[in-house]
Amino acid sequence: MFDRLDLEAVLSEDFAWRYIKMTCDTTNEELTNSYNFFVSEIDPHIAPYSNIKLLNSPFLKELDQETYRIYIRGIKKALELYREENIPLQTKIGLESQKYGAITAAMTIDWKGKEITLQMASSLMKETDRKIREEVYEKIQKRRTVDADALNDLFSELIQLRH
């Protein structure tokens, strides 16, 4: 079980770094491909094998059932809900969800002659000068409307995939 937890931690960290790197540079195709590879080739094939191995272990009953009750229940439920035919759907959802990050990461505004991200601009919303806050707010909202249709389409597609 400790090895499983270590493996899950390594995989989770690897996934997180791929996502972070990809969203930091949304124009880098290599980083996007690395993330997409994890989502489509690694992640979909991990869960059922490790869950089955854990639940079939003869040592499972040696665990303190009260301490591990919720953890084991979660593993059993995940395995019960798992369907091989859902792998392509979950992969597509993961790949489509990545598009949100790419769209929003590309959003910038011009502030005093400098191009800044919306995240950087949002920090200006803490300024005490109402005029600054108002100007930044309007620029942020105006920029968001540029990609509103693309984000709405993506959201609708994800809802359809989930249903």
Short mmCIF file of C-alpha atoms in Angstrom, two decimals:
data_model
loop_
_atom_site.label_atom_id
_atom_site.label_comp_id
_atom_site.label_asym_id
_atom_site.label_seq_id
_atom_site.Cartn_x
_atom_site.Cartn_y
_atom_site.Cartn_z
CA MET A 1 0.00 0.00 0.00
CA PHE A 2 2.86 2.36 0.73
CA ASP A 3 4.33 1.61 -2.70
CA ARG A 4 0.94 2.36 -4.24
CA LEU A 5 0.75 5.68 -2.41
CA ASP A 6 4.29 6.53 -3.51
CA LEU A 7 3.45 5.67 -7.11
CA GLU A 8 0.26 7.75 -6.96
CA ALA A 9 2.22 10.68 -5.53
CA VAL A 10 4.83 10.45 -8.30
CA LEU A 11 2.19 10.21 -11.02
CA SER A 12 0.17 13.05 -9.52
CA GLU A 13 3.24 15.26 -9.33
CA ASP A 14 4.25 14.38 -12.88
CA PHE A 15 0.76 15.23 -14.12
CA ALA A 16 0.75 18.51 -12.18
CA TRP A 17 4.13 19.59 -13.60
CA ARG A 18 3.05 18.75 -17.14
CA TYR A 19 -0.07 20.85 -16.62
CA ILE A 20 1.83 23.75 -15.04
CA LYS A 21 4.47 23.82 -17.76
CA MET A 22 1.85 23.62 -20.48
CA THR A 23 -0.23 26.47 -19.04
CA CYS A 24 2.85 28.64 -18.48
CA ASP A 25 3.69 28.44 -22.19
CA THR A 26 0.52 27.67 -24.13
CA THR A 27 2.33 28.18 -27.45
CA ASN A 28 4.85 25.36 -26.83
CA GLU A 29 3.56 22.36 -28.77
CA GLU A 30 6.00 19.97 -27.07
CA LEU A 31 4.60 20.82 -23.62
CA THR A 32 1.03 20.44 -24.88
CA ASN A 33 1.88 17.06 -26.43
CA SER A 34 3.49 15.93 -23.17
CA TYR A 35 0.35 16.81 -21.21
CA ASN A 36 -1.90 15.21 -23.84
CA PHE A 37 0.18 12.02 -23.74
CA PHE A 38 -0.32 11.72 -19.99
CA VAL A 39 -4.07 12.35 -20.29
CA SER A 40 -4.58 9.94 -23.17
CA GLU A 41 -1.99 7.20 -22.63
CA ILE A 42 -0.98 7.02 -18.96
CA ASP A 43 -3.87 8.17 -16.76
CA PRO A 44 -6.68 6.10 -18.31
CA HIS A 45 -4.81 2.84 -17.80
CA ILE A 46 -3.61 3.21 -14.22
CA ALA A 47 -6.61 3.21 -11.90
CA PRO A 48 -8.29 -0.12 -12.61
CA TYR A 49 -5.10 -2.16 -12.28
CA SER A 50 -3.95 -0.69 -9.00
CA ASN A 51 -7.48 -0.83 -7.54
CA ILE A 52 -7.95 -4.49 -8.49
CA LYS A 53 -4.54 -5.40 -7.11
CA LEU A 54 -5.30 -3.68 -3.80
CA LEU A 55 -8.77 -5.18 -3.39
CA ASN A 56 -7.53 -8.69 -4.29
CA SER A 57 -4.64 -8.51 -1.87
CA PRO A 58 -4.80 -11.14 0.88
CA PHE A 59 -3.38 -8.50 3.23
CA LEU A 60 -6.32 -6.14 2.83
CA LYS A 61 -8.23 -7.76 5.69
CA GLU A 62 -5.22 -7.28 7.98
CA LEU A 63 -5.66 -3.51 7.82
CA ASP A 64 -7.49 -1.79 10.63
CA GLN A 65 -10.93 -1.73 9.02
CA GLU A 66 -12.08 1.32 10.94
CA THR A 67 -9.00 3.40 10.12
CA TYR A 68 -9.05 2.48 6.41
CA ARG A 69 -12.83 2.17 6.02
CA ILE A 70 -13.36 5.32 3.96
CA TYR A 71 -10.24 4.76 1.86
CA ILE A 72 -11.19 1.17 1.01
CA ARG A 73 -14.80 2.20 0.36
CA GLY A 74 -13.56 4.82 -2.09
CA ILE A 75 -11.40 2.27 -3.92
CA LYS A 76 -14.31 -0.19 -4.11
CA LYS A 77 -16.65 2.51 -5.41
CA ALA A 78 -14.13 3.67 -8.02
CA LEU A 79 -13.74 0.10 -9.26
CA GLU A 80 -17.51 -0.44 -9.24
CA LEU A 81 -18.04 2.71 -11.33
CA TYR A 82 -15.15 1.99 -13.70
CA ARG A 83 -16.17 1.16 -17.26
CA GLU A 84 -13.67 0.36 -20.01
CA GLU A 85 -15.90 2.09 -22.56
CA ASN A 86 -15.60 5.37 -20.62
CA ILE A 87 -11.82 5.62 -21.16
CA PRO A 88 -12.12 7.40 -24.52
CA LEU A 89 -14.73 9.77 -23.06
CA GLN A 90 -12.60 10.60 -20.02
CA THR A 91 -9.60 11.11 -22.26
CA LYS A 92 -11.56 13.46 -24.54
CA ILE A 93 -12.85 15.37 -21.50
CA GLY A 94 -9.27 15.75 -20.21
CA LEU A 95 -8.01 16.96 -23.59
CA GLU A 96 -10.91 19.36 -24.09
CA SER A 97 -10.56 20.71 -20.53
CA GLN A 98 -6.97 21.62 -21.36
CA LYS A 99 -8.27 24.01 -24.02
CA TYR A 100 -9.79 26.19 -21.29
CA GLY A 101 -6.35 26.77 -19.79
CA ALA A 102 -4.90 27.54 -23.21
CA ILE A 103 -7.62 30.08 -23.99
CA THR A 104 -7.53 31.84 -20.63
CA ALA A 105 -3.73 31.84 -20.40
CA ALA A 106 -3.58 33.74 -23.69
CA MET A 107 -5.81 36.53 -22.35
CA THR A 108 -3.94 39.78 -21.73
CA ILE A 109 -4.70 43.47 -21.49
CA ASP A 110 -2.66 46.55 -22.17
CA TRP A 111 -1.84 48.42 -18.97
CA LYS A 112 0.18 51.61 -19.25
CA GLY A 113 1.85 50.41 -22.45
CA LYS A 114 2.66 46.97 -21.09
CA GLU A 115 0.89 43.70 -21.93
CA ILE A 116 -0.13 41.89 -18.73
CA THR A 117 -2.09 38.72 -18.03
CA LEU A 118 -5.55 38.88 -16.49
CA GLN A 119 -4.13 37.36 -13.33
CA MET A 120 -1.64 40.21 -13.07
CA ALA A 121 -4.38 42.70 -13.87
CA SER A 122 -6.61 41.31 -11.14
CA SER A 123 -4.00 42.31 -8.56
CA LEU A 124 -4.62 45.91 -9.62
CA MET A 125 -8.19 45.49 -8.40
CA LYS A 126 -6.77 45.90 -4.87
CA GLU A 127 -5.64 49.46 -5.60
CA THR A 128 -7.19 52.15 -3.42
CA ASP A 129 -7.75 54.43 -6.42
CA ARG A 130 -11.27 53.73 -7.69
CA LYS A 131 -10.42 55.06 -11.15
CA ILE A 132 -7.64 52.46 -11.56
CA ARG A 133 -9.90 49.64 -10.37
CA GLU A 134 -12.66 50.73 -12.72
CA GLU A 135 -10.35 51.00 -15.74
CA VAL A 136 -8.75 47.63 -15.08
CA TYR A 137 -12.12 46.01 -14.49
CA GLU A 138 -13.47 47.31 -17.80
CA LYS A 139 -10.37 46.14 -19.67
CA ILE A 140 -10.61 42.67 -18.12
CA GLN A 141 -14.30 42.35 -18.97
CA LYS A 142 -13.76 43.62 -22.51
CA ARG A 143 -10.96 41.09 -23.03
CA ARG A 144 -13.05 38.22 -21.67
CA THR A 145 -15.81 38.94 -24.17
CA VAL A 146 -13.38 38.31 -27.04
CA ASP A 147 -13.22 34.59 -26.15
CA ALA A 148 -16.71 34.26 -24.68
CA ASP A 149 -18.06 32.28 -27.64
CA ALA A 150 -15.11 29.88 -27.67
CA LEU A 151 -15.41 29.28 -23.91
CA ASN A 152 -19.18 28.84 -24.13
CA ASP A 153 -18.77 26.32 -26.97
CA LEU A 154 -16.14 24.45 -24.99
CA PHE A 155 -18.37 24.40 -21.90
CA SER A 156 -21.32 23.09 -23.94
CA GLU A 157 -19.12 20.38 -25.48
CA LEU A 158 -17.86 19.28 -22.05
CA ILE A 159 -21.41 19.11 -20.70
CA GLN A 160 -22.44 16.97 -23.66
CA LEU A 161 -19.46 14.64 -23.16
CA ARG A 162 -20.20 14.26 -19.45
CA HIS A 163 -23.82 13.42 -20.10
#
